[in-house]
Amino acid sequence: MSSVSKYIQDTEVNKAMEAGQHHLLLSWLVFTGVLLFALYVGWQENILSQLYETDRSHISIAITLIYILVTGHCAMRIGKLSYESNQVHNISHYIYENPDVRLDVEDNRARLSGYGYVPNSLMGRYLHDLVLQHQHRTSINNEDNNASRDLIEVYAAKLKGPQEIGWFATDIMLKLGLLGTIVGFIMMLGSVANISDFDVTTMQKILQLMSSGMGTALYTTMAGLSASMLAAAQYYMLDRSSDQMLEAMQHISEVRLKPALSQA
């Protein structure tokens, strides 16, 4: 790796570690606050009531319920990742401030000299496994440099795996919106399927039914697209925070801890 690319990587990692305590949680709270304000305005302007009353297929209600569940799941993941991010930040900061720190395992827990036991967290388990991996490689005289990358990939799967259900739900909401579009057009076209005469009264009823079907198509599409984009924004925040944590964990192990383990 060139010195320029290494400098860029170090800068990105340092930015991630200096993001601040509970940066992810605060960002999500700001996002949620703005969304709640927009929903309040929409309710006061009768936009939401018009949405649910016009949608004769009731798909918009299903999309809303899925979005509420997705937001609840996202809130739990935000709290979890915010805690994990703080642990990565604190431990990484300590290691950078103490270049001569030593890492070992005691009582089946990772321990840093001068710091004590690493709290039970993703970072703590990663450091624990890093020491065990180094001890195993040393015992069999194996210097496979890909092993550490395999380890970080395992933790990446653990960290980002629970978010896959969120992306699946995001896709489902989008598909439901498109399904509502089809249902609305079927309702609109079905209103003219069995016309026997074209008097004024009949035409008025047909236009009302067509308008209702078109409203169903448009409102369900709007609900599906809006909910899908809002959910995707939240899970993008989660994935971005996860990537920053993993980059910081890998960087601190490759640059600071593995050389210290090799010298031990």
XYZ file of N, CA and C in Angstrom:
792
model
N 0.846 -1.194 0.000
C 0.000 0.000 0.000
C 0.880 1.242 0.000
N 0.616 2.235 -0.900
C 1.423 3.438 -0.970
C 1.190 4.311 0.244
N 2.147 5.245 0.461
C 2.032 6.136 1.617
C 0.812 7.041 1.502
N 0.465 7.442 0.265
C -0.695 8.316 0.073
C -1.981 7.589 0.428
N -2.151 6.358 -0.095
C -3.364 5.593 0.197
C -3.450 5.241 1.667
N -2.291 4.953 2.282
C -2.290 4.649 3.712
C -2.701 5.881 4.517
N -2.231 7.065 4.088
C -2.606 8.298 4.780
C -4.106 8.544 4.668
N -4.665 8.300 3.476
C -6.103 8.481 3.281
C -6.882 7.526 4.170
N -6.442 6.253 4.232
C -7.128 5.272 5.071
C -7.055 5.679 6.537
N -5.861 6.106 6.997
C -5.712 6.524 8.387
C -6.606 7.713 8.693
N -6.703 8.646 7.740
C -7.544 9.821 7.957
C -9.002 9.432 8.097
N -9.474 8.513 7.231
C -10.864 8.075 7.303
C -11.151 7.364 8.618
N -10.218 6.519 9.054
C -10.414 5.799 10.310
C -10.438 6.763 11.480
N -9.537 7.749 11.470
C -9.506 8.723 12.554
C -10.789 9.545 12.597
N -11.326 9.878 11.437
C -12.598 10.591 11.405
C -13.699 9.748 12.023
N -13.688 8.449 11.717
C -14.704 7.556 12.274
C -14.591 7.473 13.783
N -13.346 7.426 14.289
C -13.158 7.290 15.727
C -13.425 8.598 16.462
N -13.328 9.742 15.753
C -13.544 11.029 16.383
C -14.958 11.554 16.155
N -15.855 10.688 15.707
C -17.217 11.131 15.414
C -17.953 11.593 16.659
N -17.562 11.122 17.830
C -18.197 11.564 19.059
C -19.026 10.471 19.686
N -19.344 10.675 20.961
C -20.121 9.706 21.700
C -21.562 9.694 21.187
N -22.069 8.512 20.906
C -23.456 8.314 20.466
C -23.783 9.160 19.227
N -22.813 9.323 18.341
C -23.044 10.101 17.124
C -24.148 9.472 16.277
N -24.131 8.156 16.164
C -25.145 7.458 15.370
C -26.530 7.662 15.960
N -26.653 7.502 17.274
C -27.951 7.664 17.936
C -28.477 9.082 17.768
N -27.618 10.068 17.929
C -28.048 11.459 17.797
C -28.478 11.767 16.365
N -27.759 11.233 15.395
C -28.131 11.449 13.990
C -29.496 10.844 13.697
N -29.733 9.646 14.236
C -31.023 8.995 14.007
C -32.150 9.749 14.700
N -31.898 10.278 15.879
C -32.921 11.045 16.590
C -33.279 12.319 15.829
N -32.284 12.962 15.232
C -32.566 14.143 14.414
C -33.422 13.756 13.212
N -33.049 12.673 12.552
C -33.818 12.178 11.402
C -35.255 11.866 11.805
N -35.429 11.160 12.923
C -36.764 10.781 13.384
C -37.568 12.003 13.799
N -36.915 12.976 14.435
C -37.615 14.195 14.836
C -38.151 14.967 13.647
N -37.338 15.092 12.600
C -37.790 15.779 11.387
C -38.951 15.021 10.750
N -38.870 13.687 10.745
C -39.942 12.872 10.170
C -41.239 13.037 10.955
N -41.151 13.016 12.282
C -42.351 13.183 13.107
C -42.982 14.552 12.892
N -42.155 15.572 12.733
C -42.691 16.907 12.456
C -43.418 16.926 11.111
N -42.828 16.278 10.098
C -43.473 16.217 8.786
C -44.798 15.459 8.862
N -44.831 14.376 9.646
C -46.077 13.623 9.811
C -47.132 14.457 10.532
N -46.702 15.241 11.510
C -47.642 16.115 12.228
C -48.257 17.138 11.276
N -47.417 17.736 10.438
C -47.929 18.699 9.461
C -48.881 18.012 8.489
N -48.510 16.807 8.038
C -49.379 16.064 7.139
C -50.716 15.713 7.762
N -50.695 15.418 9.055
C -51.947 15.108 9.757
C -52.811 16.361 9.896
N -52.182 17.491 10.229
C -52.932 18.737 10.376
C -53.536 19.194 9.052
N -52.868 18.908 7.964
C -53.360 19.299 6.643
C -54.267 18.237 6.021
N -54.595 17.197 6.797
C -55.491 16.110 6.350
C -54.931 15.316 5.173
N -53.620 15.360 5.001
C -53.014 14.577 3.923
C -53.035 13.093 4.267
N -52.717 12.761 5.518
C -52.692 11.353 5.925
C -54.091 10.756 5.927
N -55.069 11.506 6.446
C -56.436 10.979 6.459
C -56.949 10.773 5.037
N -56.605 11.680 4.139
C -57.010 11.517 2.741
C -56.346 10.294 2.117
N -55.100 10.041 2.503
C -54.386 8.869 1.993
C -55.115 7.586 2.357
N -55.460 7.435 3.632
C -56.079 6.182 4.079
C -57.534 6.065 3.632
N -58.231 7.185 3.510
C -59.629 7.128 3.075
C -59.741 6.848 1.580
N -58.809 7.362 0.799
C -58.871 7.179 -0.652
C -58.432 5.781 -1.071
N -57.515 5.196 -0.325
C -56.979 3.874 -0.671
C -57.998 2.793 -0.321
N -58.763 2.370 -1.305
C -59.780 1.335 -1.080
C -59.167 -0.054 -0.936
N -57.923 -0.240 -1.341
C -57.275 -1.549 -1.213
C -56.693 -1.768 0.185
N -56.554 -0.695 0.964
C -55.988 -0.727 2.328
C -54.524 -1.202 2.343
N -53.879 -1.166 1.195
C -52.463 -1.537 1.152
C -51.614 -0.496 1.881
N -52.044 0.753 1.852
C -51.298 1.806 2.551
C -51.218 1.536 4.049
N -52.281 0.967 4.615
C -52.261 0.624 6.041
C -51.224 -0.457 6.298
N -51.176 -1.460 5.415
C -50.181 -2.528 5.562
C -48.765 -1.963 5.459
N -48.551 -1.043 4.528
C -47.230 -0.422 4.388
C -46.868 0.356 5.645
N -47.844 1.071 6.208
C -47.593 1.844 7.431
C -47.217 0.936 8.592
N -47.936 -0.178 8.749
C -47.631 -1.107 9.839
C -46.232 -1.704 9.677
N -45.885 -2.077 8.454
C -44.538 -2.620 8.214
C -43.482 -1.567 8.533
N -43.747 -0.320 8.155
C -42.772 0.738 8.423
C -42.593 0.964 9.923
N -43.677 0.887 10.684
C -43.572 1.042 12.140
C -42.716 -0.070 12.729
N -42.933 -1.311 12.271
C -42.120 -2.431 12.751
C -40.651 -2.256 12.354
N -40.428 -1.821 11.129
C -39.056 -1.607 10.657
C -38.363 -0.523 11.478
N -39.087 0.547 11.781
C -38.505 1.629 12.574
C -38.169 1.155 13.982
N -39.046 0.315 14.569
C -38.743 -0.249 15.881
C -37.493 -1.115 15.856
N -37.376 -1.949 14.828
C -36.178 -2.782 14.683
C -34.940 -1.916 14.487
N -35.080 -0.870 13.680
C -33.956 0.026 13.433
C -33.548 0.747 14.715
N -34.517 1.128 15.541
C -34.202 1.803 16.802
C -33.384 0.896 17.716
N -33.745 -0.383 17.773
C -32.977 -1.317 18.600
C -31.559 -1.487 18.062
N -31.428 -1.578 16.736
C -30.099 -1.715 16.145
C -29.271 -0.442 16.337
N -29.924 0.708 16.277
C -29.226 1.972 16.497
C -28.645 2.012 17.906
N -29.462 1.623 18.900
C -28.976 1.607 20.272
C -27.814 0.647 20.457
N -27.924 -0.539 19.851
C -26.861 -1.538 19.960
C -25.572 -1.049 19.303
N -25.681 -0.557 18.071
C -24.488 -0.120 17.347
C -23.888 1.140 17.960
N -24.724 1.980 18.551
C -24.195 3.167 19.216
C -23.307 2.767 20.390
N -23.759 1.768 21.154
C -22.937 1.266 22.263
C -21.641 0.650 21.738
N -21.749 -0.191 20.708
C -20.561 -0.838 20.158
C -19.589 0.194 19.578
N -20.124 1.208 18.917
C -19.275 2.243 18.340
C -18.518 3.002 19.421
N -19.183 3.259 20.539
C -18.500 3.942 21.640
C -17.367 3.095 22.202
N -17.589 1.778 22.297
C -16.537 0.899 22.804
C -15.335 0.891 21.860
N -15.605 0.822 20.559
C -14.511 0.872 19.580
C -13.766 2.201 19.694
N -14.516 3.279 19.832
C -13.901 4.604 19.956
C -13.024 4.691 21.197
N -13.541 4.253 22.342
C -12.798 4.375 23.601
C -11.534 3.512 23.605
N -11.679 2.258 23.166
C -10.533 1.345 23.180
C -9.485 1.780 22.161
N -9.936 2.179 20.972
C -8.987 2.631 19.949
C -8.244 3.876 20.417
N -8.961 4.784 21.054
C -8.319 6.000 21.558
C -7.261 5.655 22.607
N -7.575 4.706 23.487
C -6.605 4.312 24.515
C -5.365 3.679 23.884
N -5.573 2.829 22.884
C -4.437 2.155 22.246
C -3.553 3.161 21.518
N -4.162 4.141 20.855
C -3.365 5.157 20.175
C -2.613 6.044 21.165
N -3.208 6.288 22.315
C -2.546 7.114 23.325
C -1.440 6.345 24.052
N -1.473 5.016 23.975
C -0.479 4.179 24.658
C 0.128 3.208 23.650
N 1.120 3.639 22.894
C 1.690 2.794 21.832
C 2.300 1.493 22.345
N 2.727 1.459 23.605
C 3.374 0.263 24.149
C 2.394 -0.677 24.842
N 1.117 -0.509 24.599
C 0.114 -1.340 25.261
C 0.289 -2.799 24.847
N -0.013 -3.707 25.763
C 0.063 -5.139 25.494
C -1.332 -5.745 25.616
N -1.618 -6.657 24.714
C -2.919 -7.325 24.680
C -2.736 -8.794 24.990
N -3.560 -9.304 25.922
C -3.542 -10.733 26.211
C -4.943 -11.166 26.625
N -5.079 -12.453 26.899
C -6.360 -13.021 27.326
C -6.203 -13.556 28.731
N -7.124 -13.161 29.600
C -7.106 -13.612 30.987
C -8.544 -13.854 31.422
N -8.785 -15.012 32.037
C -10.144 -15.393 32.447
C -11.103 -15.363 31.260
N -10.588 -15.781 30.101
C -11.376 -15.863 28.869
C -11.910 -14.497 28.426
N -11.179 -13.439 28.779
C -11.551 -12.085 28.373
C -10.306 -11.353 27.897
N -10.489 -10.478 26.904
C -9.372 -9.674 26.418
C -8.977 -8.655 27.483
N -7.672 -8.448 27.605
C -7.163 -7.532 28.627
C -6.044 -6.684 28.032
N -6.132 -5.368 28.253
C -5.114 -4.432 27.802
C -4.318 -3.945 29.000
N -3.002 -3.920 28.860
C -2.158 -3.466 29.962
C -2.449 -1.999 30.273
N -2.675 -1.706 31.559
C -2.987 -0.353 31.980
C -4.440 0.024 31.830
N -5.196 -0.758 31.092
C -6.613 -0.488 30.852
C -7.497 -1.449 31.622
N -7.040 -2.682 31.717
C -7.827 -3.714 32.375
C -8.604 -4.531 31.368
N -9.632 -5.193 31.872
C -10.447 -6.028 30.993
C -11.243 -5.157 30.022
N -11.264 -5.607 28.777
C -12.069 -4.926 27.769
C -13.535 -5.284 28.009
N -14.438 -4.302 28.030
C -15.854 -4.598 28.272
C -16.398 -5.623 27.280
N -17.421 -6.335 27.721
C -18.055 -7.343 26.874
C -18.779 -6.647 25.724
N -18.143 -6.618 24.601
C -18.668 -5.920 23.431
C -18.102 -6.584 22.186
N -18.508 -6.076 21.039
C -17.985 -6.614 19.781
C -16.473 -6.433 19.720
N -15.988 -5.277 20.132
C -14.552 -5.014 20.139
C -13.839 -5.939 21.112
N -14.435 -6.168 22.283
C -13.823 -7.065 23.255
C -13.715 -8.486 22.738
N -14.773 -8.972 22.104
C -14.740 -10.337 21.557
C -13.768 -10.436 20.387
N -13.687 -9.366 19.596
C -12.748 -9.370 18.470
C -11.307 -9.426 18.964
N -10.974 -8.639 19.976
C -9.616 -8.660 20.522
C -9.302 -10.009 21.158
N -10.300 -10.592 21.818
C -10.126 -11.924 22.416
C -9.791 -12.946 21.337
N -10.572 -12.945 20.260
C -10.336 -13.902 19.176
C -9.036 -13.607 18.438
N -8.649 -12.338 18.385
C -7.397 -11.974 17.726
C -6.200 -12.578 18.461
N -6.242 -12.531 19.792
C -5.157 -13.124 20.580
C -5.134 -14.633 20.406
N -6.307 -15.272 20.488
C -6.366 -16.729 20.329
C -5.894 -17.141 18.941
N -6.263 -16.371 17.934
C -5.823 -16.669 16.569
C -4.307 -16.574 16.459
N -3.730 -15.536 17.063
C -2.272 -15.370 17.025
C -1.578 -16.512 17.764
N -2.120 -16.917 18.909
C -1.515 -18.014 19.665
C -1.575 -19.313 18.875
N -2.692 -19.549 18.199
C -2.824 -20.772 17.402
C -1.854 -20.760 16.228
N -1.741 -19.632 15.550
C -0.828 -19.543 14.410
C 0.619 -19.698 14.860
N 0.936 -19.157 16.031
C 2.301 -19.279 16.544
C 2.635 -20.720 16.891
N 1.652 -21.438 17.453
C 1.904 -22.823 17.868
C 2.150 -23.753 16.692
N 1.586 -23.417 15.530
C 1.764 -24.282 14.357
C 2.688 -23.633 13.322
N 3.317 -22.507 13.711
C 4.246 -21.789 12.823
C 3.592 -21.413 11.498
N 2.387 -20.905 11.599
C 1.643 -20.507 10.404
C 1.581 -18.985 10.356
N 2.049 -18.400 9.258
C 2.059 -16.943 9.122
C 1.075 -16.498 8.034
N -0.092 -17.081 8.032
C -1.093 -16.750 7.017
C -1.671 -15.361 7.301
N -1.376 -14.402 6.438
C -1.854 -13.038 6.642
C -3.332 -12.880 6.310
N -3.911 -13.870 5.627
C -5.329 -13.787 5.300
C -6.216 -14.140 6.484
N -5.635 -14.711 7.531
C -6.444 -15.149 8.668
C -7.127 -13.980 9.351
N -6.407 -12.862 9.502
C -7.010 -11.703 10.161
C -8.141 -11.125 9.326
N -7.991 -11.159 7.990
C -9.071 -10.687 7.136
C -10.277 -11.599 7.243
N -10.031 -12.901 7.350
C -11.146 -13.826 7.540
C -11.864 -13.547 8.852
N -11.103 -13.209 9.893
C -11.707 -12.929 11.195
C -12.580 -11.684 11.132
N -12.096 -10.629 10.497
C -12.887 -9.402 10.416
C -14.117 -9.615 9.551
N -14.042 -10.501 8.560
C -15.213 -10.808 7.741
C -16.278 -11.539 8.548
N -15.834 -12.399 9.466
C -16.788 -13.081 10.347
C -17.528 -12.063 11.207
N -16.792 -11.111 11.755
C -17.424 -10.093 12.595
C -18.265 -9.128 11.771
N -17.895 -8.915 10.528
C -18.724 -8.090 9.644
C -20.077 -8.753 9.408
N -20.067 -10.072 9.224
C -21.323 -10.801 9.036
C -22.183 -10.739 10.293
N -21.547 -10.867 11.462
C -22.293 -10.778 12.721
C -22.892 -9.387 12.919
N -22.121 -8.374 12.561
C -22.552 -7.004 12.808
C -23.646 -6.560 11.847
N -23.517 -6.929 10.574
C -24.445 -6.438 9.562
C -25.550 -7.426 9.225
N -25.426 -8.668 9.720
C -26.435 -9.678 9.419
C -27.844 -9.296 9.843
N -28.051 -8.804 11.088
C -29.413 -8.455 11.515
C -30.057 -7.355 10.683
N -29.273 -6.586 9.948
C -29.839 -5.513 9.148
C -30.390 -6.002 7.814
N -30.114 -7.246 7.459
C -30.630 -7.776 6.196
C -32.156 -7.831 6.197
N -32.754 -8.118 7.367
C -34.213 -8.165 7.451
C -34.803 -6.786 7.168
N -34.079 -5.734 7.560
C -34.548 -4.383 7.293
C -34.548 -4.056 5.809
N -33.476 -4.444 5.124
C -33.432 -4.220 3.678
C -34.498 -5.041 2.962
N -34.772 -6.244 3.477
C -35.838 -7.064 2.890
C -37.189 -6.378 3.061
N -37.451 -5.851 4.269
C -38.715 -5.158 4.516
C -38.827 -3.898 3.658
N -37.709 -3.220 3.447
C -37.710 -2.038 2.582
C -38.137 -2.398 1.164
N -37.628 -3.506 0.670
C -38.010 -3.968 -0.666
C -39.475 -4.394 -0.703
N -39.952 -5.012 0.382
C -41.355 -5.431 0.446
C -42.283 -4.224 0.368
N -41.958 -3.149 1.094
C -42.804 -1.951 1.062
C -42.858 -1.352 -0.338
N -41.726 -1.355 -1.025
C -41.709 -0.858 -2.397
C -42.578 -1.721 -3.299
N -42.475 -3.037 -3.129
C -43.282 -3.947 -3.947
C -44.773 -3.797 -3.640
N -45.118 -3.573 -2.374
C -46.525 -3.362 -2.021
C -47.065 -2.092 -2.671
N -46.235 -1.050 -2.733
C -46.663 0.167 -3.411
C -46.953 -0.078 -4.884
N -46.102 -0.855 -5.538
C -46.336 -1.189 -6.944
C -47.554 -2.092 -7.106
N -47.757 -2.995 -6.131
C -48.954 -3.834 -6.165
C -50.211 -2.982 -6.052
N -50.163 -1.968 -5.184
C -51.299 -1.060 -5.064
C -51.583 -0.325 -6.359
N -50.535 -0.006 -7.107
C -50.719 0.636 -8.408
C -51.508 -0.263 -9.351
N -51.138 -1.534 -9.370
C -51.839 -2.490 -10.241
C -53.286 -2.661 -9.800
N -53.481 -2.797 -8.482
C -54.847 -2.962 -7.959
C -55.699 -1.747 -8.305
N -55.124 -0.547 -8.158
C -55.876 0.666 -8.471
C -56.288 0.725 -9.931
N -55.392 0.354 -10.835
C -55.740 0.372 -12.257
C -56.768 -0.702 -12.592
N -56.688 -1.845 -11.917
C -57.707 -2.880 -12.134
C -59.070 -2.372 -11.700
N -59.116 -1.704 -10.544
C -60.376 -1.130 -10.075
C -60.882 -0.069 -11.041
N -59.972 0.732 -11.570
C -60.366 1.802 -12.487
C -60.917 1.234 -13.793
N -60.235 0.234 -14.344
C -60.693 -0.354 -15.606
C -61.912 -1.239 -15.410
N -62.015 -1.853 -14.222
C -63.173 -2.697 -13.952
C -64.472 -1.924 -13.901
N -64.375 -0.619 -13.642
C -65.598 0.188 -13.555
C -66.259 0.388 -14.916
N -65.516 0.175 -15.989
C -66.094 0.371 -17.329
C -66.269 -0.955 -18.064
N -66.077 -2.061 -17.373
C -66.107 -3.364 -18.050
C -67.517 -3.790 -18.425
N -68.495 -3.451 -17.604
C -69.860 -3.955 -17.828
C -70.834 -2.820 -18.113
N -70.435 -1.890 -18.933
C -71.306 -0.757 -19.254
C -72.285 -1.177 -20.356
N -73.566 -0.930 -20.110
C -74.587 -1.255 -21.115
C -75.140 -0.007 -21.791
N -75.134 1.119 -21.089
C -75.579 2.376 -21.687
C -74.683 3.505 -21.189
N -74.802 4.653 -21.814
C -73.925 5.779 -21.507
C -74.740 7.024 -21.162
N -75.738 6.856 -20.295
C -76.484 8.038 -19.866
C -75.657 8.832 -18.860
N -76.137 10.005 -18.510
C -75.384 10.930 -17.660
C -75.135 10.343 -16.282
N -76.167 9.710 -15.694
C -76.021 9.140 -14.349
C -74.977 8.033 -14.336
N -75.029 7.178 -15.342
C -74.054 6.081 -15.424
C -72.639 6.617 -15.593
N -72.482 7.625 -16.424
C -71.154 8.193 -16.645
C -70.607 8.839 -15.376
N -71.495 9.461 -14.596
C -71.040 10.050 -13.336
C -70.527 8.975 -12.381
N -71.258 7.866 -12.298
C -70.815 6.766 -11.436
C -69.491 6.178 -11.923
N -69.381 6.044 -13.253
C -68.145 5.484 -13.814
C -66.958 6.388 -13.502
N -67.157 7.694 -13.668
C -66.073 8.637 -13.383
C -65.682 8.610 -11.907
N -66.676 8.451 -11.027
C -66.369 8.360 -9.600
C -65.547 7.111 -9.292
N -65.947 5.984 -9.898
C -65.206 4.740 -9.679
C -63.798 4.816 -10.268
N -63.686 5.429 -11.441
C -62.367 5.567 -12.056
C -61.472 6.482 -11.220
N -62.077 7.551 -10.697
C -61.312 8.457 -9.837
C -60.854 7.753 -8.568
N -61.731 6.909 -8.007
C -61.365 6.156 -6.806
C -60.237 5.173 -7.104
N -60.325 4.491 -8.241
C -59.269 3.554 -8.612
C -57.945 4.248 -8.869
N -57.997 5.402 -9.543
C -56.773 6.158 -9.785
C -56.175 6.663 -8.473
N -57.035 7.095 -7.548
C -56.552 7.538 -6.241
C -55.869 6.410 -5.485
N -56.466 5.217 -5.547
C -55.846 4.054 -4.905
C -54.469 3.772 -5.492
N -54.387 3.822 -6.824
C -53.107 3.544 -7.487
C -52.040 4.561 -7.089
N -52.403 5.835 -7.108
C -51.412 6.879 -6.835
C -51.014 6.931 -5.363
N -51.991 6.808 -4.477
C -51.678 6.925 -3.050
C -50.888 5.724 -2.532
N -51.212 4.525 -3.009
C -50.426 3.365 -2.571
C -48.997 3.436 -3.106
N -48.855 3.947 -4.337
C -47.504 4.130 -4.878
C -46.718 5.132 -4.045
N -47.366 6.245 -3.693
C -46.700 7.250 -2.876
C -46.326 6.689 -1.508
N -47.242 5.929 -0.894
C -46.960 5.350 0.423
C -45.798 4.364 0.351
N -45.809 3.504 -0.667
C -44.746 2.512 -0.799
C -43.388 3.141 -1.051
N -43.336 4.117 -1.966
C -42.065 4.773 -2.271
C -41.543 5.566 -1.071
N -42.433 6.301 -0.412
C -42.009 7.127 0.727
C -41.490 6.265 1.868
N -42.265 5.237 2.238
C -41.846 4.370 3.341
C -40.557 3.635 3.002
N -40.432 3.191 1.756
C -39.226 2.477 1.343
C -37.998 3.375 1.421
N -38.111 4.608 0.953
C -36.967 5.525 0.988
C -36.594 5.902 2.415
N -37.589 6.120 3.268
C -37.303 6.484 4.659
C -36.636 5.332 5.404
N -37.126 4.119 5.168
C -36.504 2.955 5.810
C -35.089 2.735 5.283
N -34.912 2.910 3.969
C -33.576 2.733 3.386
C -32.589 3.746 3.951
N -33.044 4.968 4.211
C -32.160 5.985 4.788
C -31.677 5.559 6.173
N -32.579 4.972 6.965
C -32.191 4.528 8.303
C -31.191 3.370 8.243
N -31.443 2.426 7.366
C -30.533 1.280 7.284
C -29.221 1.637 6.592
N -29.238 2.677 5.784
C -27.967 3.179 5.249
C -27.116 3.741 6.384
N -27.752 4.461 7.314
C -27.024 4.969 8.476
C -26.413 3.818 9.267
N -27.176 2.741 9.444
C -26.668 1.577 10.174
C -25.492 0.935 9.443
N -25.636 0.730 8.152
C -24.565 0.082 7.385
C -23.312 0.948 7.348
N -23.491 2.250 7.209
C -22.333 3.142 7.177
C -21.603 3.119 8.515
N -22.353 3.159 9.610
C -21.728 3.095 10.932
C -21.027 1.755 11.134
N -21.640 0.669 10.667
C -21.019 -0.653 10.787
C -19.704 -0.707 10.019
N -19.694 -0.166 8.806
C -18.463 -0.162 8.007
C -17.358 0.639 8.692
N -17.713 1.775 9.272
C -16.709 2.584 9.965
C -16.146 1.854 11.175
N -17.008 1.161 11.911
C -16.539 0.389 13.057
C -15.587 -0.715 12.620
N -15.952 -1.441 11.581
C -15.112 -2.540 11.108
C -13.771 -2.029 10.586
N -13.792 -0.892 9.889
C -12.537 -0.306 9.411
C -11.640 0.078 10.582
N -12.239 0.664 11.626
C -11.447 1.056 12.794
C -10.885 -0.165 13.511
N -11.701 -1.223 13.643
C -11.240 -2.444 14.301
C -10.094 -3.085 13.527
N -10.244 -3.167 12.214
C -9.192 -3.785 11.404
C -7.929 -2.934 11.418
N -8.092 -1.632 11.346
C -6.931 -0.742 11.329
C -6.151 -0.841 12.631
N -6.855 -0.816 13.764
C -6.161 -0.846 15.052
C -5.464 -2.181 15.271
N -6.054 -3.252 14.760
C -5.420 -4.562 14.932
C -4.211 -4.724 14.023
N -4.310 -4.233 12.789
C -3.210 -4.394 11.840
C -2.032 -3.480 12.166
N -2.317 -2.258 12.570
C -1.258 -1.260 12.749
C -0.671 -1.289 14.151
N -1.508 -1.519 15.170
C -1.041 -1.403 16.548
C -0.886 -2.744 17.261
N -1.892 -3.602 17.142
C -1.922 -4.785 18.002
C -1.136 -5.960 17.436
N -1.269 -6.237 16.137
C -0.559 -7.387 15.578
C 0.957 -7.251 15.680
N 1.533 -6.063 15.419
C 2.982 -5.947 15.653
C 3.364 -6.185 17.108
N 2.531 -5.715 18.040
C 2.825 -5.939 19.459
C 2.718 -7.415 19.815
N 1.738 -8.112 19.231
C 1.601 -9.546 19.487
C 2.786 -10.312 18.914
N 3.274 -9.880 17.756
C 4.403 -10.576 17.138
C 5.679 -10.418 17.950
N 5.796 -9.289 18.655
C 6.984 -9.054 19.461
C 6.903 -9.708 20.830
N 5.680 -10.108 21.220
C 5.502 -10.679 22.562
C 6.120 -12.073 22.639
